Coordinates of C-alpha atoms in Angstrom, one line a residue:
M1081 CA -6.6 -15.0 -1.3
A1082 CA -5.2 -11.9 0.4
F1083 CA -5.0 -11.2 4.3
G1084 CA -2.9 -9.1 6.8
V1085 CA -4.2 -5.5 5.7
T1086 CA -6.4 -3.6 7.6
R1087 CA -9.5 -2.0 6.2
E1088 CA -7.9 1.3 6.9
E1089 CA -4.8 0.3 5.0
L1090 CA -6.9 -0.9 2.1
A1091 CA -9.1 2.7 2.3
R1092 CA -5.9 4.8 2.3
W1093 CA -4.7 2.8 -0.6
K1094 CA -7.5 3.2 -2.8
A1095 CA -7.8 6.8 -2.2
A1096 CA -4.5 7.3 -3.0
V1097 CA -4.8 5.2 -6.5
S1098 CA -8.2 7.1 -6.9
R1099 CA -6.0 10.6 -7.0
G1100 CA -3.7 9.2 -9.4
E1101 CA -0.8 8.8 -6.9
I1102 CA 1.5 5.5 -7.1
A1103 CA 0.4 3.7 -3.8
Y1104 CA 1.7 0.5 -2.3
L1105 CA 0.0 -2.2 -0.2
T1106 CA 1.8 -5.4 0.6
H1107 CA -0.1 -8.1 1.9
Y1108 CA 0.0 -12.0 2.7
W1109 CA -0.9 -14.1 -0.4
L1110 CA -1.3 -17.4 -1.2
E1111 CA -1.1 -18.5 -4.8
P1112 CA -0.2 -22.1 -5.8
R1113 CA 1.5 -20.9 -9.2
F1114 CA 4.1 -19.1 -7.7
K1115 CA 5.7 -21.8 -4.6
G1116 CA 7.5 -20.2 -1.9
I1117 CA 5.9 -16.6 -2.3
K1118 CA 3.8 -15.6 0.6
T1119 CA 3.3 -11.9 -0.2
V1120 CA 2.6 -9.4 -2.8
T1121 CA 2.6 -5.6 -3.2
K1122 CA 0.0 -4.2 -5.2
V1123 CA 1.3 -1.1 -6.9
G1124 CA -1.6 1.0 -7.6
C1125 CA -2.1 4.0 -9.7
G1126 CA -5.7 5.4 -11.4
D1127 CA -3.7 7.0 -14.1
L1128 CA -2.6 4.2 -16.5
E1129 CA -0.3 6.4 -18.1
K1130 CA 1.9 6.9 -14.9
L1131 CA 1.8 3.5 -13.9
A1132 CA 3.0 2.4 -17.2
A1133 CA 6.2 4.9 -16.6
W1134 CA 6.6 3.7 -13.2
C1135 CA 6.6 -0.1 -14.6
R1136 CA 9.3 0.8 -17.3
R1137 CA 11.7 2.8 -14.9
N1138 CA 11.7 -0.2 -12.7
G1139 CA 12.5 -2.2 -15.8
L1140 CA 9.0 -4.1 -15.5
D1141 CA 6.9 -4.7 -18.3
P1142 CA 3.3 -2.5 -18.4
A1143 CA 1.7 -5.2 -20.0
Y1144 CA 1.4 -7.0 -16.9
I1145 CA -0.4 -4.3 -15.3
H1146 CA -4.0 -5.6 -13.9
R1147 CA -6.1 -3.0 -15.9
R1148 CA -9.1 -3.1 -13.1
D1149 CA -11.3 -0.2 -12.7
P1150 CA -11.1 1.6 -10.4
F1151 CA -8.1 0.3 -9.0
P1152 CA -5.5 -0.7 -11.8
H1153 CA -2.1 -2.2 -10.2
F1154 CA 0.7 -4.2 -11.0
D1155 CA 1.5 -7.3 -8.8
L1156 CA 5.2 -6.9 -7.3
I1157 CA 6.5 -10.5 -5.8
G1158 CA 9.8 -11.9 -5.2
E1159 CA 13.4 -10.0 -5.5
K1160 CA 11.9 -7.4 -7.6
Q1161 CA 9.1 -6.4 -4.9
V1162 CA 12.2 -6.2 -2.0
E1163 CA 14.4 -4.2 -4.1
I1164 CA 11.3 -1.6 -4.7
L1165 CA 10.5 -1.8 -1.3
K1166 CA 13.9 -1.0 -0.1
R1167 CA 14.1 1.9 -2.7
E1168 CA 10.7 3.6 -1.8
G1169 CA 11.8 3.5 1.9
L1170 CA 8.8 0.9 2.8
R1171 CA 10.7 -0.4 5.6
E1172 CA 7.8 -0.9 7.9
Q1173 CA 5.9 -3.3 5.0
L1174 CA 9.3 -5.1 4.5
E1175 CA 9.7 -5.7 8.4
R1176 CA 6.1 -6.4 9.0
F1177 CA 6.1 -9.1 6.1
K1178 CA 9.5 -10.3 7.0
L1179 CA 10.7 -9.5 3.6
V1180 CA 14.1 -8.5 5.1

């Protein structure tokens, strides 16, 4: 279940993904399989090769890309989520979701 994101934010993310850009969308998330994890960042890109290359550059396995048309994405959680959001300069998402 996802919450904490506005329709406008979701629309911007979807538009960027559709244009083949790497786009980041963080939201609150409850998933019993991942104890203690309260947020996820969906890193989306409509260009699967570009998204797979992004995964490899960040030490992530592209096999875990959710290949869901029309918005393929990789779910970032935990320490790697914080590391990548910091590196990408996405301070607003880090602060808003209390990841720092």
